[in-house]
mmCIF file of C-alpha atoms and ligand atoms in Angstrom:
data_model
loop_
_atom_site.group_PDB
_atom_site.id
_atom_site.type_symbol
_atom_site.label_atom_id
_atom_site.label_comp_id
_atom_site.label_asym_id
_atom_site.label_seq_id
_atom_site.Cartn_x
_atom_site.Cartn_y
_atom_site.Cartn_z
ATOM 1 C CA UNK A 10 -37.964 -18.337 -19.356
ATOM 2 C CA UNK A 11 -39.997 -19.248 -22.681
ATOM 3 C CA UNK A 12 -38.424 -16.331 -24.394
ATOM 4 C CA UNK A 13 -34.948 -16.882 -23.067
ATOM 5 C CA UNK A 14 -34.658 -20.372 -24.270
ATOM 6 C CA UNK A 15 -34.848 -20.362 -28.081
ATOM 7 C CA UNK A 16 -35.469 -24.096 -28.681
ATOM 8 C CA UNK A 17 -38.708 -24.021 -26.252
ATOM 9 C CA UNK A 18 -41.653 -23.269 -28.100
ATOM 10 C CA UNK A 19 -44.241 -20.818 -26.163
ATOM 11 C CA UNK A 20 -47.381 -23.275 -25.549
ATOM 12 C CA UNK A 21 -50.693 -22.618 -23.779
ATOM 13 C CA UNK A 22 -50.472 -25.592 -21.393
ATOM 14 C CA UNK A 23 -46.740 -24.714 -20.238
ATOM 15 C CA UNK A 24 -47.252 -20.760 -19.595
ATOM 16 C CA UNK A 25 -48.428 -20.912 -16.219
ATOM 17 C CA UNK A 26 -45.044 -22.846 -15.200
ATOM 18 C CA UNK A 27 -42.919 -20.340 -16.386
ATOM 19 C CA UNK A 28 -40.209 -18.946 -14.029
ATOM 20 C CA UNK A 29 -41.343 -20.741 -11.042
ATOM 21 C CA UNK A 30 -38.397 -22.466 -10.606
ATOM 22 C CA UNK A 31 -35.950 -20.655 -8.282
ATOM 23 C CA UNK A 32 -38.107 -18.903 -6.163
ATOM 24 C CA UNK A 33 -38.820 -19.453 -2.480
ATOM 25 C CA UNK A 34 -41.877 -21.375 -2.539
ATOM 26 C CA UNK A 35 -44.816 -21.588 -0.483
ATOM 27 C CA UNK A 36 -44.424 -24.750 1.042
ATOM 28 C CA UNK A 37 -40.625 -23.630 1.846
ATOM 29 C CA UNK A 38 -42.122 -20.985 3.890
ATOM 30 C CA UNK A 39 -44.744 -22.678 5.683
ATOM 31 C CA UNK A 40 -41.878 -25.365 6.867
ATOM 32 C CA UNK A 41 -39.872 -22.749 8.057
ATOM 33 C CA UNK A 42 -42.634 -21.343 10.120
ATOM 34 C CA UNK A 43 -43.515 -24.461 11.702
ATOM 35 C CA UNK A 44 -39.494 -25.341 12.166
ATOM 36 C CA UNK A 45 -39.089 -22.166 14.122
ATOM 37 C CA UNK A 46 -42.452 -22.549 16.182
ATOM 38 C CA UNK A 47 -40.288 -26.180 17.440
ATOM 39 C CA UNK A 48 -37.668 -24.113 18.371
ATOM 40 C CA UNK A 49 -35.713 -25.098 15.528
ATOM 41 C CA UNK A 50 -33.368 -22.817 14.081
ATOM 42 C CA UNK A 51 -31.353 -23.171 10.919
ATOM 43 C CA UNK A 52 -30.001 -21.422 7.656
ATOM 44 C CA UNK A 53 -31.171 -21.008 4.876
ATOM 45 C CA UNK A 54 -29.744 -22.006 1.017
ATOM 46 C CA UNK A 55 -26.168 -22.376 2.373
ATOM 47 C CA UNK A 56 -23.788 -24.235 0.052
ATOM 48 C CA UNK A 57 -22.767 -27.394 1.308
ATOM 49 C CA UNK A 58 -20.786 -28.627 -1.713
ATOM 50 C CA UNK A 59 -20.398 -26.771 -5.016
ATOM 51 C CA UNK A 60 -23.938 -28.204 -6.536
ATOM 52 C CA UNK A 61 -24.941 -28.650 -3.432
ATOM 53 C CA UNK A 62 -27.172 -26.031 -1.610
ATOM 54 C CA UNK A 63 -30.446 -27.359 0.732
ATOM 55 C CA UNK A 64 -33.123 -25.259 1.068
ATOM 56 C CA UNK A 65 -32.184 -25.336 4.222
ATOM 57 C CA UNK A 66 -29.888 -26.419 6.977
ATOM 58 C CA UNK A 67 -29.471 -27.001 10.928
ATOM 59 C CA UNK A 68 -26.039 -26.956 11.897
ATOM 60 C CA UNK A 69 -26.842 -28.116 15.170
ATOM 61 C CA UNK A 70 -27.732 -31.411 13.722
ATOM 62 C CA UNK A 71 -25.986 -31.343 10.963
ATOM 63 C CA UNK A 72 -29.296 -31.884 8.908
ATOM 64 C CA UNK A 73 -30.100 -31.022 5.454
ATOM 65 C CA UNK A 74 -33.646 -30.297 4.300
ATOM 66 C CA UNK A 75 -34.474 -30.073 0.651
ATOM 67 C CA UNK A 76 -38.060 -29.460 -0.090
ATOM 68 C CA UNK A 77 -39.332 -30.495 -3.365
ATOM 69 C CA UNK A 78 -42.145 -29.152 -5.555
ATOM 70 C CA UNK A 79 -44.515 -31.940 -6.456
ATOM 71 C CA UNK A 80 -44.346 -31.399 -10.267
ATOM 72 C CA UNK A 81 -40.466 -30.303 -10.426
ATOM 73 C CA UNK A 82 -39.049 -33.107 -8.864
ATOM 74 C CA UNK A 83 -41.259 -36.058 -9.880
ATOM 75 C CA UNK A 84 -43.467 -37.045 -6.598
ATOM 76 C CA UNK A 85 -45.026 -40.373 -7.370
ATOM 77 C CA UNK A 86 -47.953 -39.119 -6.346
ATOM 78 C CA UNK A 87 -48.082 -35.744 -8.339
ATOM 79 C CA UNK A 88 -45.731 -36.146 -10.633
ATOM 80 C CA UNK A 89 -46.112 -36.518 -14.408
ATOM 81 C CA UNK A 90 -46.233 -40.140 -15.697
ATOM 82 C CA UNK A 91 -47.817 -39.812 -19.023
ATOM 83 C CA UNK A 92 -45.144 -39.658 -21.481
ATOM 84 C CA UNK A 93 -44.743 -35.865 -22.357
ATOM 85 C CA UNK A 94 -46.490 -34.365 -25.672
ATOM 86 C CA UNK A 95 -46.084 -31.561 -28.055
ATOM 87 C CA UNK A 96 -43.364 -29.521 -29.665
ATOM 88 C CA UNK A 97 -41.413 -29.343 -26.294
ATOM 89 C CA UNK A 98 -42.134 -33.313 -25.372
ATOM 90 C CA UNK A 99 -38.137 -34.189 -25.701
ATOM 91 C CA UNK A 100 -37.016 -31.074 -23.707
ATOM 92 C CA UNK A 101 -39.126 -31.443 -21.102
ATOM 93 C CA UNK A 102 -38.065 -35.253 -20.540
ATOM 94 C CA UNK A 103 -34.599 -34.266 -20.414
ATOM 95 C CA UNK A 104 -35.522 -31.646 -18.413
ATOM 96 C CA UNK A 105 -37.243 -33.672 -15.305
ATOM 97 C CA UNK A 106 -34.686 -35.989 -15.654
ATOM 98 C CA UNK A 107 -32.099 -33.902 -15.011
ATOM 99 C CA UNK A 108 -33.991 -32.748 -12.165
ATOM 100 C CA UNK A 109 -33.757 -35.964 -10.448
ATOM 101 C CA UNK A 110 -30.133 -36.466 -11.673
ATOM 102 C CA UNK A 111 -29.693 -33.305 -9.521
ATOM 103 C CA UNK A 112 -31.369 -33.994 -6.549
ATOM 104 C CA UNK A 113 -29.504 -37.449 -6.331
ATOM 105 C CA UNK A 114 -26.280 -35.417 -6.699
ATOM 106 C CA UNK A 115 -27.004 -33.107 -3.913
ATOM 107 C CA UNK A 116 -28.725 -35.854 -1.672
ATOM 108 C CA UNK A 117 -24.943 -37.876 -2.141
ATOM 109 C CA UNK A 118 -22.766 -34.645 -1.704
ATOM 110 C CA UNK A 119 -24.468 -33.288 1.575
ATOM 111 C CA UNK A 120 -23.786 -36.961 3.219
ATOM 112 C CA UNK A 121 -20.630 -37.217 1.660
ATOM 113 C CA UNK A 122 -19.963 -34.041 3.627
ATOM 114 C CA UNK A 123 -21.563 -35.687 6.747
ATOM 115 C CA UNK A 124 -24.585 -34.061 6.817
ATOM 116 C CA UNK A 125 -28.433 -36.312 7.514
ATOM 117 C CA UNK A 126 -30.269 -35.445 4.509
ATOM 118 C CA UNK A 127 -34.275 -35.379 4.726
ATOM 119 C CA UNK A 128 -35.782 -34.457 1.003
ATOM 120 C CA UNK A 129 -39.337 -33.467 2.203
ATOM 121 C CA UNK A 130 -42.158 -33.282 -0.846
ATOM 122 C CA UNK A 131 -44.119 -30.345 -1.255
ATOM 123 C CA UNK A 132 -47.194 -32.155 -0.492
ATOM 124 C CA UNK A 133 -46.156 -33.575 2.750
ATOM 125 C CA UNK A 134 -45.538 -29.906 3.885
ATOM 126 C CA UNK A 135 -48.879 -28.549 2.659
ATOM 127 C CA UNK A 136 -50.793 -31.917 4.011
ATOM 128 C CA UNK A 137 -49.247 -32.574 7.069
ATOM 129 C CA UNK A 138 -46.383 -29.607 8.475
ATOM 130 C CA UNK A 139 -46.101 -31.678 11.691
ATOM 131 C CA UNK A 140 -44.946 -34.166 10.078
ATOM 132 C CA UNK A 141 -42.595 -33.142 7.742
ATOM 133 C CA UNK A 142 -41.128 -31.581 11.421
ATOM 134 C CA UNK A 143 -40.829 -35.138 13.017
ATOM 135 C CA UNK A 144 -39.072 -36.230 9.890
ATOM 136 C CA UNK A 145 -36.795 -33.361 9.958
ATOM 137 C CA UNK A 146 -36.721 -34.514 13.905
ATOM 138 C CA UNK A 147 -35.792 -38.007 13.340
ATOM 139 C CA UNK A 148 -32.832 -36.702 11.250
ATOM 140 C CA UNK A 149 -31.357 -34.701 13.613
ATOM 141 C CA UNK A 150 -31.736 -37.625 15.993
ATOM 142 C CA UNK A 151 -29.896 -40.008 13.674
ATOM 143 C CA UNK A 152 -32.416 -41.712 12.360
ATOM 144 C CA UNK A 153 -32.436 -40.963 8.938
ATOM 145 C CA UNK A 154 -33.607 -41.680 5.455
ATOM 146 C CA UNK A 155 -33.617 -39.540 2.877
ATOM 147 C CA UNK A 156 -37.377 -39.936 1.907
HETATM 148 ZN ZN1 LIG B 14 -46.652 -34.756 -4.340
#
């Protein structure tokens, strides 16, 4: 990623980050686990809308999960609030903005298309699976809110 983009410059602090983005994470996995011990079955990273593909979905409730890393998406708790420094400072702002530009636009396409969305944080699956599972629940029951 750091050598693909030609206006990033390579920095010590930002290596470790590199190409982590697309990949099934770990919290993904360990959600899916506990989904399927509930009985819960679903698909995974089907396209809903064009922009618009959950990490995964239940099609018996209609419910769309979206589990987002701590540092990717902005988690008030994990997230980055000091304003960004170095070389790469004004790329990376755009960057995690557009990040959250996206996950609005996905959250507002999957309803648009009827599905309950639940956006679960990366540390509420590693804390507490359970849960993350009642919220994903709840959904499915009709009682939901996207955070
Ligand atoms: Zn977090």
């Amino acid at each position: 990623m750091l050598q693909m983009a030609e206006h990033w410059v390579s920095t010590t602090a930002g290596r470790h980050l590199a190409g982590r983005v697309k990949e099934s994470t770990g919290p993904e996995v360990t959600l899916r686990r506990a989904l399927h011990a509930c009985g819960l079955r679903f698909r995974l990273h089907r396209t809903l809308a064009r922009g618009c593909t959950p990490d995964l979905v239940l099609p018996r409730y209609r419910v769309a999960v979206f589990v987002d890393g701590c540092f990717w998406h902005g988690c008030p708790e994990h997230g980055r609030r000091a304003p960004w420094t170095g070389p790469n400072s004004q790329l990376w702002a755009d960057k995690m903005s557009r990040n959250r530009e996206r996950d609005e636009r996905s959250t507002t396409l999957a309803q648009e298309c009827g599905w309950a969305v639940v956006r679960i944080w990366e540390h509420e699956v590693t804390g507490d699976v359970e849960a993350a599972v009642a919220r994903v629940r709840a959904a499915g029951a009709g009682g939901s809110t996207p955070r």
